[in-house]
Short mmCIF file of C-alpha atoms and ligand atoms in Angstrom, two decimals:
data_model
loop_
_atom_site.label_atom_id
_atom_site.label_comp_id
_atom_site.label_asym_id
_atom_site.label_seq_id
_atom_site.Cartn_x
_atom_site.Cartn_y
_atom_site.Cartn_z
CA MET A 229 12.81 9.00 -1.92
CA ARG A 230 13.14 10.64 1.58
CA VAL A 231 13.54 7.42 3.06
CA VAL A 232 16.35 6.32 0.56
CA HIS A 233 18.15 9.69 1.14
CA VAL A 234 18.66 8.87 4.73
CA VAL A 235 20.13 5.35 3.85
CA ARG A 236 22.08 6.43 1.02
CA PRO A 237 22.55 10.24 0.87
CA GLU A 238 24.91 10.24 -2.12
CA LEU A 239 22.38 8.68 -4.40
CA GLU A 240 21.49 10.80 -7.33
CA CYS A 241 17.68 10.52 -7.93
CA VAL A 242 16.07 12.41 -10.88
CA GLU A 243 12.13 12.40 -11.34
CA ALA A 244 10.56 12.08 -14.76
CA PHE A 245 7.03 11.96 -16.27
CA VAL A 246 5.41 8.74 -17.53
CA GLY A 247 1.79 7.73 -17.88
CA GLY A 248 -1.06 10.34 -16.82
CA ALA A 249 1.43 12.78 -15.58
CA ALA A 250 2.79 12.83 -19.21
CA PHE A 251 -0.57 13.01 -20.92
CA GLU A 252 -1.40 15.98 -18.90
CA ARG A 253 1.61 17.73 -20.35
CA LYS A 254 0.65 16.56 -23.91
CA LEU A 255 3.39 14.04 -24.08
CA PRO A 256 3.13 10.29 -24.93
CA ALA A 257 2.78 7.70 -22.11
CA LEU A 258 6.68 7.20 -22.07
CA PRO A 259 8.09 10.49 -23.18
CA GLU A 260 11.60 10.35 -24.75
CA PRO A 261 13.38 12.31 -21.78
CA THR A 262 12.09 9.66 -19.27
CA ARG A 263 13.27 6.90 -21.67
CA GLU A 264 16.88 8.45 -21.73
CA LEU A 265 16.98 9.02 -18.27
CA CYS A 266 15.89 5.29 -17.79
CA ASP A 267 18.82 4.39 -20.12
CA ARG A 268 21.23 6.36 -17.95
CA SER A 269 20.15 4.96 -14.83
CA ASP A 270 21.12 2.03 -12.69
CA ALA A 271 17.61 1.67 -11.86
CA ILE A 272 14.00 3.02 -12.07
CA LEU A 273 11.77 3.46 -9.12
CA PHE A 274 8.37 3.72 -10.66
CA GLY A 275 5.42 5.34 -9.29
CA SER A 276 2.17 3.77 -10.37
CA VAL A 277 -0.07 4.31 -13.64
CA GLY A 278 -3.59 3.96 -14.31
CA LEU A 279 -6.39 6.63 -14.35
CA PRO A 280 -10.11 6.15 -14.89
CA GLN A 281 -10.67 8.80 -17.61
CA TYR A 282 -8.38 6.56 -20.01
CA ASN A 283 -10.51 3.39 -19.47
CA GLY A 284 -11.71 2.15 -22.91
CA LYS A 285 -8.86 3.79 -24.78
CA PRO A 286 -6.34 1.85 -26.89
CA LEU A 287 -3.29 0.75 -25.10
CA PRO A 288 -0.99 3.35 -26.58
CA GLU A 289 -3.35 6.09 -25.07
CA ARG A 290 -3.55 4.56 -21.53
CA PRO A 291 -0.96 5.41 -18.93
CA GLU A 292 -0.45 1.63 -18.65
CA TYR A 293 1.46 1.75 -22.03
CA ALA A 294 4.58 3.32 -20.19
CA LEU A 295 4.79 0.16 -18.04
CA PHE A 296 4.17 -2.04 -21.07
CA LEU A 297 6.83 -0.53 -22.79
CA LEU A 298 9.65 -0.22 -20.18
CA ARG A 299 8.85 -4.01 -19.28
CA ARG A 300 9.30 -4.98 -22.84
CA ASP A 301 12.13 -2.78 -24.17
CA TYR A 302 14.49 -3.52 -20.95
CA GLU A 303 13.25 -7.01 -21.37
CA LEU A 304 12.25 -7.03 -17.43
CA TYR A 305 11.12 -10.48 -17.65
CA ALA A 306 11.20 -11.54 -14.08
CA ASN A 307 8.90 -9.99 -11.75
CA LEU A 308 9.34 -10.59 -8.03
CA ARG A 309 6.18 -9.85 -5.81
CA PRO A 310 7.13 -10.75 -2.22
CA VAL A 311 3.99 -11.12 0.37
CA ARG A 312 4.59 -10.80 3.91
CA VAL A 313 1.99 -10.20 6.76
CA PHE A 314 3.95 -8.05 9.14
CA ALA A 315 3.64 -8.87 12.88
CA GLY A 316 0.76 -6.99 14.39
CA LEU A 317 -1.17 -6.72 11.08
CA GLU A 318 -2.73 -10.14 11.10
CA GLU A 319 -6.20 -8.82 12.01
CA ALA A 320 -6.14 -6.40 8.89
CA SER A 321 -6.32 -9.55 6.63
CA PRO A 322 -9.95 -10.83 5.33
CA LEU A 323 -8.80 -14.28 6.26
CA ARG A 324 -8.37 -15.65 10.03
CA PRO A 325 -5.40 -14.56 11.62
CA GLU A 326 -4.35 -17.87 12.45
CA LEU A 327 -4.15 -18.68 8.73
CA VAL A 328 -1.86 -15.83 7.87
CA ARG A 329 0.38 -15.31 10.86
CA GLY A 330 3.98 -15.12 9.64
CA LEU A 331 2.91 -15.45 5.91
CA ASP A 332 5.89 -15.31 3.91
CA LEU A 333 5.74 -16.05 0.10
CA ILE A 334 6.73 -14.98 -3.06
CA VAL A 335 4.99 -14.57 -6.47
CA VAL A 336 7.38 -14.85 -9.25
CA ARG A 337 5.47 -13.76 -12.41
CA GLU A 338 6.79 -14.08 -15.79
CA LEU A 339 6.64 -10.41 -17.33
CA THR A 340 7.40 -10.00 -20.80
CA GLY A 341 5.73 -13.03 -22.51
CA GLY A 342 2.22 -14.55 -22.54
CA ILE A 343 -1.03 -13.02 -23.51
CA TYR A 344 0.14 -9.57 -22.93
CA TYR A 345 2.75 -9.29 -25.61
CA GLY A 346 1.85 -12.23 -28.01
CA ARG A 347 0.82 -11.35 -31.55
CA PRO A 348 -1.71 -11.18 -33.05
CA LYS A 349 -3.48 -8.56 -30.69
CA GLU A 350 -6.16 -6.55 -32.29
CA LEU A 351 -9.55 -5.44 -32.48
CA ARG A 352 -10.91 -5.76 -36.08
CA SER A 353 -13.92 -6.08 -38.39
CA VAL A 354 -14.62 -9.14 -40.08
CA GLY A 355 -17.56 -9.17 -42.57
CA GLY A 356 -18.93 -6.24 -40.81
CA ILE A 357 -18.78 -7.78 -37.26
CA GLU A 358 -16.09 -6.73 -34.75
CA GLU A 359 -13.92 -9.09 -33.27
CA ALA A 360 -10.85 -9.02 -31.02
CA VAL A 361 -7.91 -11.35 -30.57
CA ASP A 362 -5.12 -11.92 -28.03
CA THR A 363 -2.47 -14.53 -28.14
CA MET A 364 -1.01 -16.60 -25.59
CA TYR A 365 2.61 -17.38 -26.84
CA TYR A 366 5.60 -18.76 -25.19
CA ARG A 367 8.88 -19.95 -26.48
CA ALA A 368 10.90 -22.52 -24.23
CA PRO A 369 13.73 -20.44 -23.38
CA GLU A 370 11.54 -17.76 -21.83
CA ILE A 371 10.15 -20.30 -19.39
CA GLU A 372 13.59 -21.76 -18.82
CA ARG A 373 14.89 -18.31 -17.51
CA ILE A 374 11.95 -17.47 -15.06
CA ALA A 375 11.96 -21.27 -13.86
CA ARG A 376 15.67 -20.89 -13.18
CA ILE A 377 14.99 -17.59 -11.06
CA ALA A 378 12.28 -19.17 -9.05
CA PHE A 379 14.28 -22.44 -8.38
CA GLU A 380 17.18 -20.11 -6.98
CA LEU A 381 14.80 -18.24 -5.00
CA ALA A 382 13.20 -21.43 -3.56
CA ARG A 383 16.75 -22.79 -2.64
CA ALA A 384 17.62 -19.86 -0.74
CA ARG A 385 14.46 -19.90 0.96
CA ARG A 386 12.13 -22.77 2.42
CA LYS A 387 12.78 -24.95 -0.86
CA ARG A 388 9.36 -25.03 -2.00
CA LEU A 389 8.23 -24.40 -5.42
CA THR A 390 4.86 -24.15 -6.73
CA SER A 391 4.40 -23.79 -10.58
CA VAL A 392 0.97 -22.64 -11.77
CA ASP A 393 -0.48 -23.45 -15.10
CA LYS A 394 -3.53 -24.50 -17.06
CA GLN A 395 -2.30 -27.51 -18.70
CA ASN A 396 -5.44 -29.33 -18.99
CA ILE A 397 -6.63 -26.77 -21.47
CA LEU A 398 -3.58 -24.60 -22.71
CA GLU A 399 -0.82 -25.53 -25.16
CA THR A 400 1.45 -22.91 -23.57
CA SER A 401 0.63 -24.62 -20.22
CA ARG A 402 1.69 -28.00 -21.34
CA LEU A 403 5.18 -26.39 -22.71
CA TRP A 404 5.50 -24.59 -19.24
CA ARG A 405 4.85 -27.64 -17.03
CA ARG A 406 7.41 -29.58 -19.10
CA VAL A 407 9.89 -27.12 -19.27
CA VAL A 408 9.82 -26.52 -15.36
CA ASN A 409 10.14 -30.43 -14.92
CA GLU A 410 13.24 -30.23 -17.13
CA ILE A 411 14.85 -27.50 -14.89
CA ALA A 412 13.69 -29.32 -11.79
CA ARG A 413 16.33 -31.82 -12.41
CA GLU A 414 19.05 -29.10 -11.50
CA TYR A 415 17.31 -28.56 -8.44
CA PRO A 416 16.84 -31.92 -6.56
CA ASP A 417 16.88 -30.25 -3.20
CA VAL A 418 13.80 -28.12 -4.12
CA ALA A 419 10.33 -29.83 -3.49
CA LEU A 420 8.27 -28.81 -6.70
CA GLU A 421 4.45 -28.87 -7.04
CA HIS A 422 2.07 -28.00 -10.07
CA LEU A 423 -1.26 -26.65 -9.49
CA LEU A 424 -3.79 -25.42 -12.06
CA VAL A 425 -4.48 -21.79 -11.80
CA ASP A 426 -7.96 -22.26 -10.65
CA THR A 427 -6.88 -24.57 -7.78
CA ALA A 428 -3.90 -22.23 -7.06
CA ALA A 429 -6.42 -19.27 -6.49
CA MET A 430 -8.62 -21.54 -4.39
CA GLN A 431 -5.70 -22.95 -2.19
CA LEU A 432 -4.10 -19.36 -1.81
CA VAL A 433 -7.02 -18.64 0.45
CA GLN A 434 -7.26 -22.14 2.20
CA ARG A 435 -3.75 -22.52 3.07
CA PRO A 436 -1.76 -19.36 2.33
CA GLY A 437 0.94 -20.57 4.68
CA ASP A 438 1.95 -23.65 2.77
CA PHE A 439 3.35 -21.49 -0.13
CA ASP A 440 6.97 -20.62 -0.45
CA VAL A 441 7.82 -19.40 -4.00
CA ILE A 442 5.09 -19.56 -6.58
CA VAL A 443 6.11 -19.29 -10.19
CA THR A 444 3.80 -18.45 -13.35
CA GLU A 445 3.09 -16.95 -16.53
CA ASN A 446 2.24 -13.48 -16.97
CA MET A 447 -1.52 -13.11 -16.72
CA PHE A 448 -2.09 -15.73 -13.91
CA GLY A 449 0.80 -13.86 -12.13
CA ASP A 450 -1.07 -10.61 -12.45
CA ILE A 451 -4.20 -12.19 -11.28
CA LEU A 452 -2.75 -14.40 -8.36
CA SER A 453 -0.26 -11.54 -7.03
CA ASP A 454 -3.47 -9.36 -6.30
CA GLU A 455 -5.15 -12.16 -4.32
CA ALA A 456 -1.79 -13.11 -2.47
CA ALA A 457 -1.39 -9.33 -1.81
CA ILE A 458 -4.82 -8.79 -0.26
CA LEU A 459 -3.96 -11.57 2.15
CA THR A 460 -2.00 -9.26 4.03
CA GLY A 461 -4.85 -6.73 4.62
CA SER A 462 -3.55 -3.93 2.58
CA ILE A 463 -2.35 -3.86 -1.03
CA GLY A 464 -0.72 -0.74 0.03
CA THR A 465 2.17 -2.72 1.66
CA LEU A 466 3.49 -4.82 -1.37
CA PRO A 467 6.59 -3.90 -3.19
CA SER A 468 7.80 -5.66 -6.39
CA ALA A 469 11.22 -5.86 -8.64
CA SER A 470 11.00 -6.27 -12.43
CA LEU A 471 14.59 -7.58 -13.35
CA GLY A 472 16.22 -8.66 -16.74
CA GLU A 473 19.58 -9.66 -18.21
CA ARG A 474 21.21 -6.23 -17.92
CA GLY A 475 23.93 -5.96 -15.26
CA SER A 476 25.08 -8.51 -12.87
CA PRO A 477 23.80 -10.26 -9.75
CA GLY A 478 23.26 -7.66 -7.25
CA ARG A 479 23.75 -4.88 -9.69
CA GLN A 480 20.85 -5.89 -11.91
CA TYR A 481 19.12 -3.26 -14.01
CA GLY A 482 15.41 -3.14 -12.70
CA LEU A 483 11.97 -1.50 -12.34
CA TYR A 484 10.60 -1.27 -8.86
CA GLU A 485 7.16 -0.44 -7.93
CA PRO A 486 4.17 -0.82 -5.83
CA ILE A 487 2.02 -3.66 -6.95
CA GLY A 488 -1.23 -2.16 -6.22
CA GLY A 489 -1.27 0.36 -8.92
CA THR A 490 -2.80 3.88 -8.63
CA ALA A 491 -5.50 4.92 -6.06
CA PRO A 492 -6.86 8.11 -7.72
CA ASP A 493 -9.50 8.34 -4.92
CA LEU A 494 -6.57 8.98 -2.53
CA ALA A 495 -4.72 11.20 -4.70
CA GLY A 496 -3.51 14.49 -3.03
CA LYS A 497 -5.05 13.66 0.26
CA ASP A 498 -1.96 12.71 1.93
CA CYS A 499 -3.41 9.51 3.32
CA ALA A 500 -2.10 6.68 0.89
CA ASN A 501 0.12 3.96 2.41
CA PRO A 502 3.78 4.65 1.50
CA THR A 503 5.03 1.12 2.44
CA ALA A 504 4.95 -0.47 -0.82
CA SER A 505 6.99 2.33 -2.36
CA ILE A 506 9.30 2.49 0.62
CA LEU A 507 9.83 -1.50 0.27
CA SER A 508 10.46 -1.15 -3.38
CA ALA A 509 13.15 1.30 -2.82
CA ALA A 510 14.79 -1.41 -0.64
CA MET A 511 14.33 -3.95 -3.28
CA LEU A 512 15.98 -1.51 -5.60
CA LEU A 513 18.88 -1.27 -3.17
CA ARG A 514 19.21 -5.03 -2.83
CA HIS A 515 18.92 -6.05 -6.36
CA SER A 516 20.25 -2.86 -8.46
CA LEU A 517 22.90 -1.30 -6.13
CA ALA A 518 24.13 -4.48 -4.05
CA ASP A 519 23.30 -3.07 -0.80
CA GLU A 520 21.92 -5.94 1.16
CA ALA A 521 22.59 -3.83 4.48
CA GLY A 522 20.65 -0.70 3.22
CA ALA A 523 17.53 -2.57 2.03
CA SER A 524 17.43 -4.80 5.21
CA ARG A 525 17.62 -1.46 7.33
CA ILE A 526 14.77 -0.15 5.43
CA GLU A 527 12.72 -3.26 5.96
CA ARG A 528 13.40 -3.56 9.77
CA ALA A 529 12.33 0.16 9.84
CA ILE A 530 8.83 -0.69 8.33
CA GLU A 531 8.48 -3.74 10.44
CA ARG A 532 9.02 -1.66 13.76
CA THR A 533 6.76 0.80 12.56
CA TYR A 534 3.91 -1.59 12.55
CA SER A 535 4.87 -3.57 15.54
CA ASP A 536 4.72 -0.11 17.19
CA GLY A 537 1.19 -0.07 16.09
CA LEU A 538 1.53 2.83 13.80
CA ARG A 539 -1.09 2.70 10.78
CA THR A 540 -2.15 4.69 7.57
CA ALA A 541 -6.08 4.92 7.25
CA GLU A 542 -6.94 1.88 5.55
CA LEU A 543 -5.23 -0.40 8.14
CA ALA A 544 -6.55 1.78 11.29
CA HIS A 545 -10.09 0.64 11.35
CA GLY A 546 -11.39 4.02 12.31
CA GLY A 547 -8.52 4.15 15.02
CA ALA A 548 -5.86 6.80 15.05
CA ALA A 549 -4.39 7.01 11.44
CA LEU A 550 -1.19 8.67 10.32
CA SER A 551 -1.05 10.68 6.87
CA THR A 552 1.61 9.48 4.30
CA ASP A 553 4.14 11.94 5.52
CA ALA A 554 3.53 11.18 9.06
CA PHE A 555 4.05 7.45 8.48
CA THR A 556 7.21 8.14 6.34
CA ASP A 557 8.65 10.30 9.27
CA ALA A 558 7.91 7.47 11.67
CA VAL A 559 9.91 4.98 9.57
CA ILE A 560 12.71 7.71 8.94
CA ALA A 561 12.64 7.76 12.76
CA ARG A 562 13.11 4.07 13.11
CA LEU A 563 16.08 3.48 10.42
C1 IPM B 720 0.50 -5.01 -12.47
C2 IPM B 720 -0.65 -4.12 -13.06
C3 IPM B 720 -0.26 -3.95 -14.63
C4 IPM B 720 -0.22 -5.37 -15.17
C5 IPM B 720 -0.97 -2.89 -15.29
C6 IPM B 720 -0.95 -1.55 -14.71
C7 IPM B 720 -0.77 -2.94 -16.71
O1 IPM B 720 -1.86 -4.86 -12.69
O2 IPM B 720 1.56 -4.73 -12.45
O3 IPM B 720 0.19 -5.93 -11.73
O4 IPM B 720 -1.36 -5.78 -15.44
O5 IPM B 720 0.69 -6.02 -15.39
MG1 MG B 721 -1.88 -6.52 -11.41
#
């Protein structure tokens, strides 16, 4: 928020509780005033949800439910997760630096379908035996619209699109692949490849630099985007945007959040890396407020902060580390 206010002092930013912060106040995961505020706003800059004390509880009693509802109710089906390795951070990657130098890919994850939302979804008892079911379900139009977003992005980038599925086993994946191939005819300038999800997981560490845009269904995208994220050495640097149909290009309604989720072990210690949140705000300016200039200004300030050698603890490898606040000050100084 501090960074956004330097770039756009006139923006009205109002805070509201969700998830664990709402539970602590005896409110549901997504309290009504929070939802109303989201309704009235141009975009949502989301913190993170998830706390160990709620593990094992049914979904509506877990902080994640807030995200589940916001994504579903605003139909934020297009989740963009850019993965970049900043100059100077190659050594932080678990892979050899030469494999990740200049890495710049984007995972386009379908976010409102698939096994997360398909029905039936329940835990039940049949003849005294407990069983559970989740359903992977896709309708062709859901695949078409996410495929178009991915092709458009690829067209504006290095014109390579990798579609990931599990068509050797899953019906939803066979439909996925067929629909993606149909849409591909509208984009002859984009080179399309299909990978099975297990192969994709492997190749992402073998040849990460070959990927440009990766498009995949909800759960595969959840898993692959964490794998792609850690190629950068810290999951604390990666932002995301979740967009839907509301609004117009550049003025889309959206939810913006760090992809890494919460880090309860770091809470209150002023040492978490704010990069993912700051870059999420940059994405918000770009996609919801038609402010490309503001977005790039923030992104360049982050790049400079890293190229000047400044680091938060998880990237400092025992060297000098800045606190969350001090790192944020350093970014602001470079805006
Ligand atoms: C993510 C997260 C969420 C998801 C959780 C918090 C529900 O892992 O955004 O990737 O699985 O979608
Ligand atoms: Mg995830």
